[in-house]
Amino acid sequence: MTAPDPDVTVVTVTYDAEGLVRTCLDSLGAQRLDGLRMQVVVVDNASRDATARVVADEYPEVRLVRAPRNLGFAAGNNLALRDVRSRYVVLVNNDAVVAPDAVRALVRALDDAPDDVAAMAATVLLAARFRAAGPDEQDAAGVVHGPDGRWVPDPEGAVRLVNSTGNEVRTDGFGQDRGWLADHARHAPGPDVFGFSGAAAVLRTSALRDVGLFDESFFMYYEDTDLSWRLRLAGYRVEHCPGAVVEHVHAASAGEGSDFFRFHDARNRLALLTKDATARTALRALARYVVTTASLAVRRRRWDLVRTRVRALASYGCMLPGLLRERRRVGRAARVPRARVEDLLVPATRGYTYRS
């Protein structure tokens, strides 16, 4: 007798992360599902360590998909998403720990939402704990500067800082995590948010069938914002589910200050805007990128950043013919004008970062 399809499929993509994936899968195994049927799928991006063996030997209930090479976040997720038979899909980063009621909360919230809500972002918290910085610690190395104050990492600290309650896009074309480094106890955003974060979210499978999966040319970074933007153009909405909490070891898989991050972040932001934004927004972002790169060379002589930005621009140029084809395809399928979607963009204000 054929087993019934699951209600929700949880997908996590991993690469060289044996320890991280254990912790993630243990948290998924401890879910309180209240009768929901859940299938967990791990896509291993041809890890060089023992990740695939650990999943196969220690988690036999998990479906393991072995990629032939490192496909990145976008294509790695697509390997699993193409075969999903459940009505919902939950995406979880391999460096995340999922609270015991989080999957159930996401599914029930989407059950109760209108049909035009295609995705719900979880509440993603930084795994680290913090305490308020003292008067003599305000500018110390390692202090975190957020919208509610400055915080010192402290394993015994009681403060939890937000990683994301969904993705926003600024009017200058930069994407950002909503609530980044806010005190979780004070962060109370509205339910509507521009997009979901791939770190932890639930999506309607039917909406994915409608607009398509992740753009695999992005490899990683901005692919979740691109998919969110396409959902918005198709008339769908994205909301936040405050009761679904996930802890995230931020940038554990790829360091945020690395050359790898800077390259993909810069290139994919230009690619995203070329595909999805109005022509004015895309061209202004491209012009600003060129001017900023020139300024880094002439005024600041930051040759390391200049080289990375030039490589990103060259790669973007190689992608451009395909991006323009995608732009036409997305435009033909759109049910909402690009300009109306851009009404959802937030002002370009200074972001908050870790101090080092």
Short mmCIF file of C-alpha atoms in Angstrom, two decimals:
data_model
loop_
_atom_site.label_atom_id
_atom_site.label_comp_id
_atom_site.label_asym_id
_atom_site.label_seq_id
_atom_site.Cartn_x
_atom_site.Cartn_y
_atom_site.Cartn_z
CA MET A 1 0.00 0.00 0.00
CA THR A 2 1.38 3.43 -0.98
CA ALA A 3 2.14 5.72 1.92
CA PRO A 4 0.14 8.98 1.95
CA ASP A 5 1.90 12.12 0.79
CA PRO A 6 3.34 14.26 3.59
CA ASP A 7 1.63 17.49 4.59
CA VAL A 8 4.95 19.31 4.61
CA THR A 9 8.41 18.64 3.23
CA VAL A 10 11.39 20.19 5.02
CA VAL A 11 14.40 20.81 2.78
CA THR A 12 17.90 21.66 3.94
CA VAL A 13 20.93 22.00 1.69
CA THR A 14 24.33 21.23 3.13
CA TYR A 15 27.98 21.30 2.14
CA ASP A 16 30.93 20.25 4.32
CA ALA A 17 28.87 20.74 7.48
CA GLU A 18 28.85 17.43 9.34
CA GLY A 19 28.46 18.99 12.79
CA LEU A 20 25.92 21.60 11.74
CA VAL A 21 23.65 19.18 9.91
CA ARG A 22 23.53 16.86 12.94
CA THR A 23 22.26 19.67 15.14
CA CYS A 24 19.74 20.78 12.50
CA LEU A 25 18.37 17.27 11.94
CA ASP A 26 18.17 16.58 15.67
CA SER A 27 15.98 19.66 16.05
CA LEU A 28 13.76 18.53 13.18
CA GLY A 29 13.46 15.09 14.73
CA ALA A 30 12.16 16.70 17.92
CA GLN A 31 9.27 18.53 16.22
CA ARG A 32 5.84 18.39 17.88
CA LEU A 33 3.71 17.97 14.77
CA ASP A 34 0.24 17.41 16.23
CA GLY A 35 -0.63 14.80 13.60
CA LEU A 36 1.05 16.48 10.61
CA ARG A 37 3.00 14.21 8.28
CA MET A 38 6.49 15.60 7.67
CA GLN A 39 9.24 14.42 5.33
CA VAL A 40 12.78 15.75 5.72
CA VAL A 41 15.04 15.98 2.67
CA VAL A 42 18.75 16.74 2.88
CA VAL A 43 20.51 17.77 -0.31
CA ASP A 44 24.23 17.18 0.07
CA ASN A 45 26.19 19.34 -2.35
CA ALA A 46 29.00 16.80 -2.88
CA SER A 47 30.52 17.43 0.54
CA ARG A 48 34.17 16.53 0.95
CA ASP A 49 33.68 15.59 4.61
CA ALA A 50 31.48 12.88 6.14
CA THR A 51 28.20 14.83 5.87
CA ALA A 52 26.49 12.43 3.46
CA ARG A 53 27.57 9.36 5.42
CA VAL A 54 26.36 10.90 8.68
CA VAL A 55 22.92 11.62 7.19
CA ALA A 56 22.63 8.17 5.60
CA ASP A 57 23.83 6.20 8.65
CA GLU A 58 22.43 8.20 11.56
CA TYR A 59 19.16 9.53 10.08
CA PRO A 60 17.64 6.71 8.01
CA GLU A 61 14.22 8.38 8.11
CA VAL A 62 15.64 11.36 6.19
CA ARG A 63 15.66 11.32 2.40
CA LEU A 64 19.21 12.04 1.22
CA VAL A 65 19.74 13.58 -2.21
CA ARG A 66 23.36 13.56 -3.38
CA ALA A 67 24.25 16.36 -5.79
CA PRO A 68 26.97 15.55 -8.35
CA ARG A 69 28.88 18.72 -7.40
CA ASN A 70 28.44 21.80 -5.25
CA LEU A 71 25.35 23.37 -6.82
CA GLY A 72 24.95 26.16 -4.28
CA PHE A 73 21.80 27.06 -2.37
CA ALA A 74 19.56 27.75 -5.37
CA ALA A 75 20.13 24.66 -7.50
CA GLY A 76 20.61 22.50 -4.43
CA ASN A 77 17.14 23.36 -3.17
CA ASN A 78 15.70 22.89 -6.64
CA LEU A 79 16.92 19.29 -6.68
CA ALA A 80 14.46 18.59 -3.88
CA LEU A 81 11.73 21.06 -4.81
CA ARG A 82 11.14 19.51 -8.24
CA ASP A 83 9.97 16.27 -6.60
CA VAL A 84 7.95 17.67 -3.70
CA ARG A 85 4.46 16.20 -3.38
CA SER A 86 3.34 17.91 -0.18
CA ARG A 87 1.20 21.03 -0.22
CA TYR A 88 3.84 23.00 1.72
CA VAL A 89 7.61 23.18 1.73
CA VAL A 90 9.71 24.43 4.63
CA LEU A 91 13.21 25.65 3.83
CA VAL A 92 15.74 25.53 6.65
CA ASN A 93 19.44 26.39 6.58
CA ASN A 94 21.77 23.62 7.66
CA ASP A 95 23.19 25.95 10.35
CA ALA A 96 19.79 26.44 11.97
CA VAL A 97 18.16 24.90 15.04
CA VAL A 98 14.38 24.66 14.71
CA ALA A 99 12.27 25.15 17.84
CA PRO A 100 10.03 22.12 18.61
CA ASP A 101 6.79 23.82 17.53
CA ALA A 102 8.16 25.82 14.59
CA VAL A 103 7.18 23.52 11.69
CA ARG A 104 3.66 23.07 13.08
CA ALA A 105 3.33 26.84 13.59
CA LEU A 106 4.37 27.57 10.00
CA VAL A 107 1.99 25.00 8.53
CA ARG A 108 -0.98 26.06 10.66
CA ALA A 109 -0.34 29.74 9.92
CA LEU A 110 -0.33 29.10 6.19
CA ASP A 111 -3.44 26.91 6.55
CA ASP A 112 -5.22 29.89 8.11
CA ALA A 113 -3.88 32.47 5.67
CA PRO A 114 -5.65 33.62 2.48
CA ASP A 115 -4.73 31.81 -0.71
CA ASP A 116 -2.71 34.79 -1.98
CA VAL A 117 -0.18 34.34 0.84
CA ALA A 118 2.45 32.22 -0.89
CA ALA A 119 5.07 32.14 1.86
CA MET A 120 5.62 32.83 5.53
CA ALA A 121 8.93 33.83 7.04
CA ALA A 122 9.89 32.36 10.39
CA THR A 123 11.34 34.35 13.27
CA VAL A 124 15.06 33.73 12.87
CA LEU A 125 17.18 34.61 15.90
CA LEU A 126 20.95 34.70 16.16
CA ALA A 127 22.13 31.62 18.00
CA ALA A 128 24.52 33.68 20.12
CA ARG A 129 23.38 35.32 23.36
CA PHE A 130 24.08 38.95 24.29
CA ARG A 131 23.98 41.48 27.14
CA ALA A 132 23.87 45.26 27.06
CA ALA A 133 27.24 46.93 26.53
CA GLY A 134 28.51 48.92 29.50
CA PRO A 135 29.71 52.55 29.31
CA ASP A 136 33.32 51.47 28.74
CA GLU A 137 32.36 48.85 26.11
CA GLN A 138 30.46 50.98 23.60
CA ASP A 139 33.20 50.89 20.97
CA ALA A 140 35.00 47.71 21.96
CA ALA A 141 35.87 45.06 19.40
CA GLY A 142 33.13 42.48 19.05
CA VAL A 143 30.33 44.78 20.22
CA VAL A 144 27.14 44.54 18.17
CA HIS A 145 25.45 47.82 17.23
CA GLY A 146 21.73 47.36 16.57
CA PRO A 147 18.69 49.63 16.37
CA ASP A 148 17.95 49.18 20.11
CA GLY A 149 21.45 49.64 21.46
CA ARG A 150 24.86 48.03 21.63
CA TRP A 151 25.34 44.48 22.78
CA VAL A 152 28.19 42.30 23.97
CA PRO A 153 28.25 38.59 23.03
CA ASP A 154 27.87 36.65 26.28
CA PRO A 155 26.98 32.93 26.59
CA GLU A 156 25.15 33.77 29.82
CA GLY A 157 23.39 36.81 28.37
CA ALA A 158 19.59 37.04 28.38
CA VAL A 159 19.20 39.15 25.22
CA ARG A 160 18.23 37.49 21.95
CA LEU A 161 18.89 39.43 18.77
CA VAL A 162 16.94 39.07 15.55
CA ASN A 163 18.59 37.71 12.44
CA SER A 164 15.49 38.05 10.26
CA THR A 165 11.72 38.28 10.26
CA GLY A 166 11.69 38.25 6.47
CA ASN A 167 13.53 40.02 3.68
CA GLU A 168 13.16 43.68 2.73
CA VAL A 169 14.43 45.52 -0.33
CA ARG A 170 15.51 49.15 -0.05
CA THR A 171 14.74 51.84 -2.58
CA ASP A 172 18.40 51.78 -3.67
CA GLY A 173 18.08 48.09 -4.56
CA PHE A 174 19.90 46.55 -1.60
CA GLY A 175 18.28 43.64 0.20
CA GLN A 176 18.32 43.37 3.98
CA ASP A 177 16.98 41.23 6.79
CA ARG A 178 14.02 42.85 8.50
CA GLY A 179 14.78 43.35 12.19
CA TRP A 180 18.51 42.65 11.81
CA LEU A 181 20.15 42.94 15.27
CA ALA A 182 16.96 44.18 16.93
CA ASP A 183 16.21 43.07 20.48
CA HIS A 184 13.73 40.23 19.97
CA ALA A 185 11.77 41.29 23.07
CA ARG A 186 11.09 44.70 21.47
CA HIS A 187 10.75 43.72 17.82
CA ALA A 188 7.07 43.59 16.87
CA PRO A 189 6.80 44.04 13.09
CA GLY A 190 3.61 43.89 11.07
CA PRO A 191 2.66 40.62 9.40
CA ASP A 192 3.33 41.73 5.81
CA VAL A 193 6.93 41.65 4.60
CA PHE A 194 8.39 41.94 1.11
CA GLY A 195 9.93 38.48 0.99
CA PHE A 196 10.97 35.37 2.86
CA SER A 197 14.46 34.49 4.01
CA GLY A 198 15.81 31.16 2.82
CA ALA A 199 17.15 30.59 6.34
CA ALA A 200 13.69 29.50 7.49
CA ALA A 201 10.33 29.83 5.76
CA VAL A 202 7.31 27.89 4.53
CA LEU A 203 6.07 28.11 0.92
CA ARG A 204 2.98 26.90 -0.91
CA THR A 205 4.00 24.28 -3.44
CA SER A 206 1.24 25.50 -5.76
CA ALA A 207 2.77 28.99 -5.82
CA LEU A 208 6.17 27.54 -6.73
CA ARG A 209 4.55 25.63 -9.58
CA ASP A 210 3.03 28.92 -10.72
CA VAL A 211 6.09 31.21 -10.71
CA GLY A 212 8.97 28.72 -10.89
CA LEU A 213 11.74 27.69 -8.53
CA PHE A 214 14.98 29.39 -7.53
CA ASP A 215 17.10 30.94 -10.26
CA GLU A 216 20.07 28.57 -10.37
CA SER A 217 22.37 31.12 -12.01
CA PHE A 218 22.48 32.98 -8.67
CA PHE A 219 24.24 30.02 -6.94
CA MET A 220 23.64 31.65 -3.54
CA TYR A 221 22.59 35.03 -2.10
CA TYR A 222 19.59 37.03 -3.31
CA GLU A 223 17.95 33.92 -4.76
CA ASP A 224 15.28 34.05 -2.05
CA THR A 225 14.65 37.74 -2.73
CA ASP A 226 14.41 37.05 -6.47
CA LEU A 227 11.81 34.33 -5.88
CA SER A 228 9.94 36.59 -3.45
CA TRP A 229 9.91 39.41 -6.02
CA ARG A 230 8.54 37.07 -8.68
CA LEU A 231 5.84 35.95 -6.26
CA ARG A 232 4.93 39.59 -5.67
CA LEU A 233 4.77 40.27 -9.42
CA ALA A 234 2.44 37.29 -9.74
CA GLY A 235 0.05 38.80 -7.19
CA TYR A 236 1.07 36.77 -4.13
CA ARG A 237 1.97 38.11 -0.69
CA VAL A 238 4.51 37.09 1.96
CA GLU A 239 3.85 37.26 5.68
CA HIS A 240 5.76 36.67 8.90
CA CYS A 241 4.89 33.92 11.38
CA PRO A 242 6.10 35.18 14.79
CA GLY A 243 5.42 31.87 16.55
CA ALA A 244 7.86 29.87 14.42
CA VAL A 245 11.28 30.41 15.97
CA VAL A 246 14.57 29.24 14.53
CA GLU A 247 18.09 29.86 15.85
CA HIS A 248 20.67 30.56 13.19
CA VAL A 249 24.47 30.50 13.32
CA HIS A 250 24.80 33.53 11.05
CA ALA A 251 27.16 33.11 8.06
CA ALA A 252 28.39 29.73 9.28
CA SER A 253 28.38 28.28 5.76
CA ALA A 254 30.00 31.20 3.95
CA GLY A 255 31.62 34.07 5.85
CA GLU A 256 29.85 37.39 5.31
CA GLY A 257 33.06 39.36 4.93
CA SER A 258 34.68 36.91 2.54
CA ASP A 259 35.54 37.55 -1.08
CA PHE A 260 33.11 34.76 -2.00
CA PHE A 261 30.28 36.59 -0.24
CA ARG A 262 31.13 40.01 -1.68
CA PHE A 263 31.31 38.66 -5.23
CA HIS A 264 27.99 36.81 -5.18
CA ASP A 265 26.22 39.48 -3.14
CA ALA A 266 27.21 42.24 -5.58
CA ARG A 267 26.64 40.31 -8.80
CA ASN A 268 23.33 38.81 -7.72
CA ARG A 269 21.93 42.13 -6.53
CA LEU A 270 22.45 43.56 -10.02
CA ALA A 271 21.01 40.38 -11.55
CA LEU A 272 17.94 40.55 -9.30
CA LEU A 273 17.18 44.14 -10.25
CA THR A 274 17.74 43.48 -13.94
CA LYS A 275 15.20 40.66 -13.86
CA ASP A 276 12.55 42.03 -11.55
CA ALA A 277 12.75 45.80 -10.95
CA THR A 278 11.62 48.71 -13.09
CA ALA A 279 14.18 49.76 -15.70
CA ARG A 280 14.78 53.00 -13.80
CA THR A 281 15.64 51.23 -10.54
CA ALA A 282 17.87 48.69 -12.28
CA LEU A 283 19.79 51.28 -14.31
CA ARG A 284 20.27 53.58 -11.31
CA ALA A 285 21.68 50.70 -9.26
CA LEU A 286 24.06 49.73 -12.06
CA ALA A 287 25.26 53.32 -12.47
CA ARG A 288 25.75 53.67 -8.72
CA TYR A 289 27.71 50.42 -8.65
CA VAL A 290 30.11 51.65 -11.36
CA VAL A 291 30.61 55.03 -9.66
CA THR A 292 31.21 53.43 -6.26
CA THR A 293 33.75 51.01 -7.74
CA ALA A 294 35.61 53.89 -9.37
CA SER A 295 35.57 55.84 -6.10
CA LEU A 296 37.03 52.87 -4.22
CA ALA A 297 39.88 52.81 -6.73
CA VAL A 298 40.59 56.53 -7.05
CA ARG A 299 39.85 57.89 -3.59
CA ARG A 300 40.34 55.00 -1.21
CA ARG A 301 42.63 52.70 -3.20
CA ARG A 302 40.85 49.64 -1.83
CA TRP A 303 42.22 47.37 -4.52
CA ASP A 304 40.95 44.18 -2.85
CA LEU A 305 37.37 45.46 -3.00
CA VAL A 306 37.84 46.90 -6.47
CA ARG A 307 39.06 43.58 -7.88
CA THR A 308 36.09 41.73 -6.41
CA ARG A 309 33.61 44.32 -7.68
CA VAL A 310 35.13 44.28 -11.16
CA ARG A 311 34.93 40.46 -11.25
CA ALA A 312 31.30 40.65 -10.14
CA LEU A 313 30.51 43.22 -12.83
CA ALA A 314 32.20 41.09 -15.50
CA SER A 315 30.25 38.02 -14.39
CA TYR A 316 27.05 40.06 -14.42
CA GLY A 317 27.87 41.13 -17.98
CA CYS A 318 28.17 37.49 -19.03
CA MET A 319 24.79 36.78 -17.42
CA LEU A 320 23.11 39.81 -18.97
CA PRO A 321 21.67 38.24 -22.16
CA GLY A 322 20.01 35.49 -20.12
CA LEU A 323 18.83 37.99 -17.52
CA LEU A 324 17.16 40.13 -20.19
CA ARG A 325 15.39 37.06 -21.56
CA GLU A 326 14.20 36.26 -18.04
CA ARG A 327 13.11 39.87 -17.57
CA ARG A 328 10.86 39.60 -20.62
CA ARG A 329 9.47 36.26 -19.47
CA VAL A 330 8.79 37.55 -15.93
CA GLY A 331 7.18 40.69 -17.35
CA ARG A 332 4.85 38.73 -19.63
CA ALA A 333 3.72 36.53 -16.72
CA ALA A 334 3.32 39.38 -14.22
CA ARG A 335 -0.14 40.14 -12.84
CA VAL A 336 1.05 43.18 -10.88
CA PRO A 337 3.01 46.08 -12.45
CA ARG A 338 6.67 46.34 -11.47
CA ALA A 339 6.13 49.89 -10.21
CA ARG A 340 3.42 48.73 -7.81
CA VAL A 341 5.68 46.07 -6.34
CA GLU A 342 8.34 48.76 -5.85
CA ASP A 343 5.88 50.65 -3.66
CA LEU A 344 6.77 47.98 -1.07
CA LEU A 345 10.45 48.93 -0.97
CA VAL A 346 11.71 50.53 2.24
CA PRO A 347 13.83 53.71 2.59
CA ALA A 348 17.58 53.33 2.20
CA THR A 349 18.85 53.85 5.73
CA ARG A 350 22.06 52.79 7.41
CA GLY A 351 22.13 49.12 8.28
CA TYR A 352 23.38 47.59 11.50
CA THR A 353 26.39 45.36 11.59
CA TYR A 354 28.73 43.50 13.87
CA ARG A 355 31.60 45.71 14.97
CA SER A 356 35.06 44.17 14.64
#
